[in-house]
XYZ file of C-alpha atoms in Angstrom:
573
model
C -9.617 67.066 76.295
C -9.469 69.472 73.389
C -5.689 69.175 73.418
C -5.983 65.371 73.220
C -8.350 65.607 70.242
C -6.000 67.995 68.543
C -3.072 65.651 68.956
C -5.169 62.660 67.908
C -6.374 64.315 64.704
C -2.865 65.568 64.002
C -1.544 62.044 64.490
C -4.136 60.599 62.139
C -3.267 63.162 59.456
C 0.435 62.542 59.986
C -0.053 58.793 59.680
C -2.195 59.245 56.564
C 0.463 61.523 55.091
C 3.234 59.005 55.670
C 1.060 56.158 54.322
C 0.264 58.179 51.203
C 3.893 59.250 50.840
C 5.010 55.649 51.257
C 2.552 54.519 48.630
C 3.727 57.218 46.225
C 7.313 56.227 46.921
C 6.435 52.593 46.299
C 4.715 53.391 43.022
C 7.369 55.851 41.811
C 10.399 53.771 42.715
C 9.583 50.144 43.375
C 6.518 49.608 41.179
C 7.157 52.235 38.539
C 8.030 49.827 35.767
C 5.064 47.594 36.545
C 2.687 50.575 36.767
C 4.062 52.041 33.537
C 3.456 48.738 31.760
C -0.105 48.782 33.095
C -0.673 52.273 31.676
C 0.852 51.293 28.351
C -1.327 48.206 28.149
C -4.373 50.332 28.883
C -3.631 53.164 26.498
C -1.097 51.907 23.935
C -1.186 49.168 21.321
C 1.629 47.943 19.029
C 0.786 46.935 15.456
C 3.166 45.732 12.741
C 2.635 46.838 9.141
C 4.538 45.786 6.009
C 6.636 48.528 4.467
C 6.763 49.016 0.694
C 9.833 47.706 -1.155
C 11.598 49.043 -4.188
C 10.341 47.905 -7.592
C 12.131 45.265 -9.679
C 12.142 45.969 -13.429
C 13.275 43.907 -16.398
C 15.846 45.396 -18.771
C 13.098 47.127 -20.786
C 11.439 48.794 -17.797
C 8.622 46.298 -17.300
C 7.417 45.808 -13.733
C 8.321 42.328 -12.487
C 7.825 42.954 -8.745
C 6.000 45.902 -7.182
C 4.642 46.922 -3.781
C 0.908 47.593 -3.922
C -0.655 49.871 -1.250
C -3.182 47.936 0.854
C -5.138 48.259 4.096
C -5.246 46.371 7.368
C -8.531 46.433 9.267
C -8.745 45.996 13.042
C -11.418 46.049 15.755
C -11.491 46.508 19.547
C -14.359 44.091 20.326
C -15.047 45.183 23.916
C -16.104 48.619 22.644
C -18.184 47.367 19.685
C -21.827 47.956 20.634
C -23.768 46.154 17.882
C -21.608 43.096 17.287
C -24.149 41.262 15.119
C -24.597 44.136 12.675
C -20.870 44.945 12.557
C -20.061 41.293 11.771
C -22.697 41.243 9.040
C -21.611 44.518 7.386
C -17.872 43.766 7.526
C -18.505 40.283 6.142
C -20.220 41.751 3.087
C -17.541 44.386 2.541
C -14.395 42.366 3.238
C -15.649 39.008 1.868
C -14.880 37.302 5.188
C -17.259 34.608 6.506
C -19.794 36.120 8.917
C -19.275 33.377 11.502
C -15.530 34.066 11.617
C -16.074 37.763 12.308
C -18.817 37.082 14.843
C -16.519 34.724 16.715
C -13.794 37.379 16.913
C -16.197 40.051 18.152
C -17.676 37.860 20.890
C -14.593 35.927 22.002
C -11.896 38.608 21.803
C -11.842 41.823 23.834
C -8.825 43.859 22.857
C -7.219 45.065 19.644
C -7.509 42.394 16.902
C -6.590 42.579 13.212
C -9.383 40.991 11.177
C -8.064 41.531 7.632
C -4.757 42.312 5.884
C -3.908 43.103 2.252
C -7.317 44.702 1.778
C -7.737 46.574 -1.514
C -7.138 50.269 -0.830
C -10.144 51.227 -2.961
C -12.338 49.980 -0.080
C -11.094 52.682 2.298
C -13.955 55.166 1.611
C -16.534 52.408 2.115
C -14.922 51.309 5.384
C -14.846 54.882 6.661
C -18.507 55.350 5.723
C -19.395 52.118 7.511
C -17.718 53.366 10.691
C -19.590 56.624 10.457
C -22.993 55.121 9.643
C -22.786 52.590 12.481
C -21.110 55.024 14.898
C -18.661 52.221 15.634
C -15.383 54.119 16.005
C -13.482 51.062 17.200
C -13.326 49.699 13.680
C -9.875 50.869 12.534
C -8.040 51.186 9.209
C -4.240 51.182 8.733
C -2.303 51.768 5.506
C -0.030 48.824 4.621
C 1.642 47.200 1.594
C 1.610 43.939 -0.368
C 4.177 42.533 -2.814
C 2.724 41.754 -6.246
C 4.233 40.015 -9.291
C 2.423 41.090 -12.483
C 3.863 38.258 -14.620
C 2.935 35.524 -12.156
C 5.177 32.498 -12.539
C 7.134 33.910 -15.510
C 10.723 34.151 -14.215
C 9.300 33.328 -10.787
C 12.219 31.207 -9.584
C 14.652 33.941 -10.651
C 12.845 36.987 -9.270
C 12.035 35.156 -6.038
C 9.485 36.040 -3.374
C 8.919 38.128 -0.251
C 7.552 36.877 3.063
C 3.962 37.956 3.626
C 4.706 38.085 7.361
C 8.076 39.840 7.561
C 8.167 41.754 4.269
C 11.718 40.538 3.617
C 13.034 38.538 0.682
C 12.838 34.752 0.960
C 14.220 33.523 -2.364
C 15.909 34.613 -5.578
C 16.735 38.216 -6.392
C 14.208 39.440 -3.828
C 16.451 37.862 -1.194
C 19.708 38.953 -2.831
C 18.575 42.588 -3.041
C 17.098 42.963 0.449
C 19.631 45.617 1.457
C 18.662 47.778 -1.530
C 14.938 47.127 -1.889
C 14.116 47.748 1.762
C 10.703 46.635 2.959
C 10.308 44.661 6.147
C 8.044 45.491 9.067
C 7.392 48.782 10.862
C 6.007 48.782 14.397
C 3.328 51.425 14.884
C 2.468 52.499 18.460
C -1.173 53.527 18.824
C -2.272 55.918 21.589
C -5.889 55.313 22.671
C -8.212 57.158 25.007
C -9.920 55.579 28.018
C -12.669 54.216 25.765
C -10.187 52.570 23.409
C -10.603 55.103 20.596
C -7.528 55.804 18.455
C -6.030 59.184 19.391
C -2.682 59.146 17.552
C 0.037 56.967 16.004
C 3.469 57.366 17.584
C 6.957 56.181 16.610
C 6.004 55.461 12.999
C 9.367 55.613 11.223
C 8.535 54.348 7.756
C 10.841 56.623 5.748
C 13.646 54.101 5.169
C 15.548 54.801 1.953
C 14.905 52.205 -0.761
C 16.074 51.691 -4.319
C 14.622 50.025 -7.381
C 16.459 47.219 -9.192
C 16.815 46.672 -12.947
C 17.537 43.100 -14.018
C 19.239 41.968 -17.231
C 16.255 39.676 -17.891
C 14.161 40.472 -20.975
C 10.643 39.303 -20.084
C 9.811 38.776 -23.768
C 12.780 36.423 -24.220
C 11.922 34.849 -20.865
C 8.403 34.126 -22.112
C 9.761 32.563 -25.323
C 12.191 30.413 -23.332
C 9.474 29.268 -20.929
C 7.133 28.288 -23.776
C 9.924 26.240 -25.387
C 10.727 24.665 -22.032
C 7.112 23.696 -21.374
C 6.921 21.948 -24.753
C 9.898 19.837 -23.654
C 8.295 19.180 -20.252
C 4.980 18.131 -21.765
C 6.710 15.845 -24.248
C 9.297 14.278 -21.930
C 8.009 14.737 -18.355
C 11.465 15.233 -16.781
C 12.088 15.707 -13.067
C 13.716 19.065 -13.816
C 14.535 21.121 -16.891
C 15.927 24.515 -17.845
C 16.556 26.904 -20.731
C 19.158 29.667 -20.301
C 19.811 32.508 -22.751
C 22.835 34.759 -22.243
C 24.771 37.481 -24.055
C 28.193 35.846 -24.639
C 30.092 39.153 -24.670
C 28.620 40.889 -21.620
C 27.445 37.889 -19.596
C 23.967 39.405 -19.277
C 21.334 36.752 -18.612
C 18.324 37.440 -20.825
C 16.208 34.438 -19.824
C 16.434 31.811 -17.090
C 13.513 29.411 -17.507
C 13.227 26.556 -15.021
C 11.010 23.586 -14.297
C 9.731 23.220 -11.631
C 8.836 26.880 -11.284
C 6.475 28.792 -9.003
C 4.267 31.879 -8.785
C 5.755 34.264 -6.183
C 2.287 35.675 -5.521
C 1.384 32.314 -3.956
C 4.823 31.041 -2.930
C 3.462 29.335 0.173
C 1.617 26.835 -2.054
C 4.870 25.412 -3.461
C 7.150 22.930 -1.727
C 10.053 23.471 -4.166
C 11.285 27.000 -4.850
C 14.815 26.330 -6.128
C 16.252 27.774 -9.305
C 18.175 24.862 -10.812
C 20.076 27.078 -13.272
C 22.038 28.565 -10.393
C 21.472 26.314 -7.406
C 21.877 22.736 -8.735
C 24.872 21.044 -10.360
C 24.804 17.996 -12.632
C 27.165 15.860 -14.681
C 27.536 17.478 -18.112
C 28.247 14.518 -20.377
C 29.647 15.164 -23.830
C 29.335 18.933 -23.452
C 32.892 18.544 -22.080
C 34.352 17.106 -25.316
C 34.955 20.378 -27.245
C 36.853 21.674 -24.201
C 39.158 18.656 -24.393
C 39.698 19.243 -28.105
C 40.443 22.934 -27.449
C 43.135 21.984 -24.920
C 44.573 19.443 -27.369
C 44.785 22.150 -30.052
C 46.473 24.526 -27.596
C 48.993 21.816 -26.588
C 49.595 20.901 -30.248
C 48.608 17.318 -29.481
C 46.044 16.825 -32.243
C 45.705 17.251 -36.004
C 42.151 17.710 -37.261
C 42.994 15.615 -40.351
C 44.348 12.602 -38.474
C 42.455 9.341 -38.136
C 41.722 7.940 -34.691
C 40.578 4.366 -34.167
C 37.469 4.391 -31.963
C 37.758 0.634 -31.477
C 34.249 -0.385 -32.392
C 32.730 1.505 -29.469
C 34.707 0.500 -26.354
C 37.969 1.256 -24.580
C 39.668 -0.025 -21.419
C 41.385 2.533 -19.168
C 43.083 1.274 -15.995
C 41.101 -1.930 -16.446
C 37.754 -0.104 -16.624
C 35.645 -0.585 -19.762
C 34.067 2.626 -21.117
C 31.544 2.345 -23.965
C 30.310 4.530 -26.799
C 26.649 5.113 -27.608
C 27.422 3.628 -31.045
C 30.095 1.351 -32.463
C 32.428 3.794 -34.182
C 35.482 2.798 -36.214
C 37.905 5.277 -37.768
C 37.051 8.953 -37.149
C 38.806 12.300 -37.447
C 38.779 14.636 -34.406
C 36.105 16.665 -36.238
C 33.913 13.579 -36.582
C 34.564 12.609 -32.952
C 32.879 15.844 -31.862
C 30.276 15.735 -34.642
C 29.085 12.245 -33.672
C 30.151 12.447 -30.008
C 32.445 9.442 -29.677
C 33.472 8.701 -26.098
C 36.383 6.508 -27.170
C 37.741 9.163 -29.527
C 37.465 11.955 -26.920
C 39.163 9.758 -24.285
C 42.032 8.915 -26.628
C 42.612 12.625 -27.255
C 42.371 13.440 -23.519
C 44.937 10.795 -22.567
C 47.503 12.544 -24.770
C 47.278 15.671 -22.622
C 48.899 16.816 -19.423
C 46.239 15.925 -16.778
C 46.992 19.100 -14.832
C 46.334 21.160 -17.949
C 42.992 19.419 -18.501
C 41.713 20.384 -15.068
C 43.223 23.857 -15.344
C 41.262 24.379 -18.569
C 38.045 23.385 -16.818
C 38.748 25.780 -13.956
C 39.781 28.584 -16.314
C 36.376 28.226 -17.973
C 34.642 28.731 -14.615
C 33.846 25.181 -13.516
C 34.126 24.226 -9.849
C 33.541 27.763 -8.554
C 30.582 30.004 -7.813
C 29.970 33.089 -9.928
C 28.493 34.956 -6.946
C 25.492 36.436 -8.758
C 22.641 34.444 -7.182
C 21.846 33.406 -3.596
C 22.353 29.750 -2.736
C 24.456 29.218 -5.862
C 26.120 25.824 -6.316
C 29.831 25.604 -7.099
C 29.682 22.216 -8.783
C 32.158 19.432 -8.108
C 35.520 19.267 -9.858
C 38.046 17.085 -8.026
C 41.425 16.908 -9.704
C 42.408 13.270 -10.003
C 45.221 12.639 -12.455
C 44.797 8.874 -12.829
C 44.098 7.957 -16.481
C 40.651 6.475 -15.750
C 39.528 9.684 -14.026
C 40.912 11.869 -16.807
C 38.993 9.628 -19.237
C 35.720 10.119 -17.361
C 36.395 13.851 -17.011
C 36.807 14.091 -20.795
C 33.264 12.785 -21.319
C 31.754 14.787 -18.452
C 30.999 11.833 -16.177
C 32.803 12.382 -12.870
C 32.307 16.093 -12.280
C 29.321 18.425 -12.076
C 28.403 21.927 -13.156
C 25.424 24.263 -13.047
C 23.646 25.251 -16.275
C 24.997 28.760 -15.636
C 28.607 27.511 -15.576
C 28.043 25.627 -18.826
C 26.692 28.822 -20.418
C 29.728 30.796 -19.242
C 32.102 28.187 -20.711
C 30.348 28.072 -24.087
C 30.228 31.866 -24.187
C 34.028 31.683 -24.423
C 33.713 29.685 -27.670
C 31.282 32.324 -28.941
C 33.089 35.520 -27.929
C 36.616 34.766 -29.081
C 37.949 32.888 -26.064
C 37.160 35.124 -23.076
C 35.726 34.208 -19.683
C 33.040 36.769 -18.806
C 31.402 37.170 -15.430
C 27.661 36.492 -15.770
C 25.257 39.316 -14.871
C 21.658 39.309 -13.703
C 21.558 42.778 -12.089
C 21.895 45.690 -14.486
C 21.699 48.493 -11.934
C 19.878 50.358 -9.163
C 17.664 53.409 -9.611
C 16.087 55.973 -7.302
C 12.420 56.981 -7.210
C 12.884 59.334 -10.160
C 14.208 56.515 -12.349
C 17.802 57.788 -12.402
C 20.534 55.205 -12.014
C 22.442 55.459 -8.729
C 24.579 52.419 -9.549
C 25.277 50.647 -12.845
C 26.940 47.251 -12.950
C 29.377 46.995 -15.852
C 30.174 43.779 -17.756
C 33.429 42.164 -16.638
C 35.843 40.236 -18.814
C 37.829 38.048 -16.428
C 40.584 36.715 -18.707
C 41.452 35.018 -21.984
C 40.885 31.266 -21.577
C 40.813 29.847 -25.128
C 43.365 30.546 -27.838
C 42.349 32.242 -31.072
C 43.398 29.094 -32.929
C 41.213 26.733 -30.904
C 38.182 29.054 -31.173
C 38.656 29.443 -34.921
C 38.867 25.679 -35.454
C 36.162 24.546 -33.045
C 33.365 26.998 -33.967
C 32.834 25.408 -37.430
C 32.873 21.951 -35.827
C 30.149 23.004 -33.384
C 28.145 24.312 -36.328
C 28.525 20.902 -38.017
C 27.181 19.200 -34.855
C 23.876 21.014 -35.395
C 23.794 20.854 -39.178
C 24.682 17.174 -39.540
C 25.584 15.694 -36.174
C 24.062 14.741 -32.857
C 22.096 18.029 -32.584
C 20.566 18.066 -36.056
C 17.055 17.667 -34.580
C 17.338 21.328 -33.568
C 18.623 22.689 -36.894
C 17.022 25.984 -37.953
C 16.016 26.742 -41.530
C 16.974 30.404 -41.084
C 19.838 30.779 -38.610
C 23.131 29.006 -38.011
C 23.614 27.415 -34.603
C 26.779 25.962 -33.101
C 26.948 23.748 -30.058
C 27.295 20.341 -28.501
C 24.884 17.798 -27.083
C 25.567 16.000 -23.828
C 24.195 12.845 -22.227
C 25.272 11.693 -18.768
C 24.197 8.546 -16.958
C 22.746 9.225 -13.509
C 24.060 7.366 -10.515
C 21.360 5.092 -9.121
C 21.780 4.567 -5.354
C 19.423 1.576 -5.498
C 21.876 -0.433 -7.585
C 24.963 1.522 -6.490
C 25.989 2.021 -10.109
C 25.296 4.166 -13.156
C 21.734 3.745 -14.360
C 20.874 2.485 -17.839
C 17.493 4.227 -17.808
C 18.049 7.587 -16.070
C 19.947 10.371 -17.809
C 20.872 14.034 -17.823
C 20.558 15.544 -21.307
C 22.129 18.797 -22.507
C 22.620 21.124 -25.384
C 25.057 24.014 -25.029
C 25.905 26.421 -27.823
C 25.432 29.811 -29.455
C 23.828 31.527 -32.438
C 24.383 32.790 -35.116
C 27.729 31.059 -35.538
C 29.864 33.727 -37.253
C 28.797 36.655 -35.061
C 27.087 35.112 -32.045
C 24.481 37.198 -30.267
C 23.298 34.603 -27.778
C 24.537 31.653 -25.763
C 21.943 28.945 -25.137
C 21.843 26.014 -22.691
C 19.018 23.454 -22.615
C 18.981 20.872 -19.828
C 16.699 18.016 -18.716
C 16.967 15.731 -15.703
C 15.621 12.243 -16.289
C 13.502 12.853 -19.415
C 11.145 9.998 -20.221
C 11.238 8.018 -23.500
C 8.458 8.526 -26.032
C 8.290 4.796 -26.720
C 9.748 1.634 -25.143
C 13.392 1.147 -25.990
C 13.975 4.731 -27.231
C 17.575 5.847 -26.804
C 17.604 8.910 -24.531
C 20.236 11.490 -25.416
C 20.937 15.190 -25.675
C 20.316 15.108 -29.423
C 16.856 13.574 -29.188
C 15.743 15.565 -26.144
C 17.491 18.864 -25.402
C 18.515 19.773 -28.958
C 14.928 19.464 -30.226
C 14.075 22.680 -28.358
C 16.492 24.731 -30.463
C 14.702 25.274 -33.760
C 11.663 27.230 -32.583
C 13.526 28.812 -29.693
C 16.288 30.251 -31.880
C 13.954 31.398 -34.649
C 11.582 33.167 -32.249
C 14.363 34.966 -30.386
C 16.087 36.111 -33.571
C 12.851 37.325 -35.135
C 11.940 39.112 -31.881
C 15.240 41.001 -32.133
C 14.518 41.661 -35.830
C 17.627 39.812 -37.026
C 17.943 38.770 -40.651
C 18.475 35.054 -41.391
C 22.142 34.189 -41.904
C 21.592 30.714 -43.316
C 22.922 30.311 -46.849
C 21.688 27.092 -48.492
C 24.634 24.948 -49.554
C 25.278 21.316 -50.271
C 28.917 21.521 -49.143
C 29.134 20.781 -45.428
C 32.796 19.819 -45.504
C 35.396 21.226 -43.110
C 38.259 21.131 -45.545
C 39.277 24.714 -44.791
C 39.302 23.998 -41.060
C 41.166 20.732 -41.442
C 43.806 22.351 -43.593
């Protein structure tokens, strides 16, 4: 009997051993992954925090985009004892509606973030609240928020950063992602059995970042944006822009656009494009000095000759092309001064069509510069039929960005050279030392010395006593050309007689240019019924105050010498 009991007990223990061993084997081998996930869910929590990015400065060291230290606040509701009081106190401190917090505390159980981008100055008060209430399952995590001190000033150029991912969405913020860093770090929280935070694991937030220095001068940017807004308020265009550039280095000093947006609140804006870089438009008569330059280089024009502008109309391949006025006999100088379509077309039809398009391409049209994300290349299709060359000569069947126009007119200003535009000056480390400097690049010579020498005085005459005289300064000489292009209207499947692109492109001062300027408007509205819309009456009007303010800001002395002789006899000879 005793032997039977012994064997029975031994059998029970043996069976229990094998059952336990089998269970251990099951857990260790077959259910290990599932069991491990259960433990992790019980004791670990993953939270994403935004990492700080490098700072973006303007050329003078002003902050244009910075990462501000902030806090994220979380709760573990199932361990909050006095939910009513916690909701009330956190509502007062964080400025969050009491009902919202109460709902979270009663309806959620596990780890829940209740506030992000909380001012870091509140950290001592939050810690005191935890201590006073003995509610240790109110948690605080250090985080970061992108902030733009100048608001919408240069907003479409600087761009914005996603408030969810911490990565660049638009503009230079997007272009510089690889250098500025940022993004999201995943923090792994270890909690005890009661849900209290024990430690933070796997928090690798030491990614190397750099700061960026732009070529933009925020003072010039502000001046350009004020001038642009005057145009917008007066003309109510769909879009508009003012671009200021150094013609020798290609450095962009101001890129003012309308519409624009405040990167601090980017989610409130439907349109976040920068039309200076990302949109292309027909350029109108801005093309005419380029045609004259090619004619001078091909020895196909004499500035003293007389060209019959045929009372304002010409037929090319059976297509009638009109002038904005009925012009008769004009010299090539007067054709540019008064912007005759017929005169420009007659000069263009003397030229080798291949050379015309080559000149456009040499000046940078039809190709991206590569300095801004989402940049447009413009449209320049080489069609050698006379009617297409005629339209090309007056800027009507090809498109360009305001940036490309600025690059082309910089060649007139700098002695005939194509320069690569710049918007990024360099990268610095945390001590402010440059780790990379981007040097200006001269691509090639694209205009002859002769054509530059002859055309610069003509462009000055355009402003002094031509189509751009509404923008004439009393203190500084300005050279340039207006442009007006009819928009294609899909409703009538033809060029519109009421919708226009208007331009001014030029440089100042004329003899020793310091700046290239482009002013553009898309569909500006007339001031009164029947008003003729054109580059001279719209875009050029911005020049006077814009030029004077920029030159005085740079402490430049006026170069204007009063004279009654506006002739071009020396040029024509």
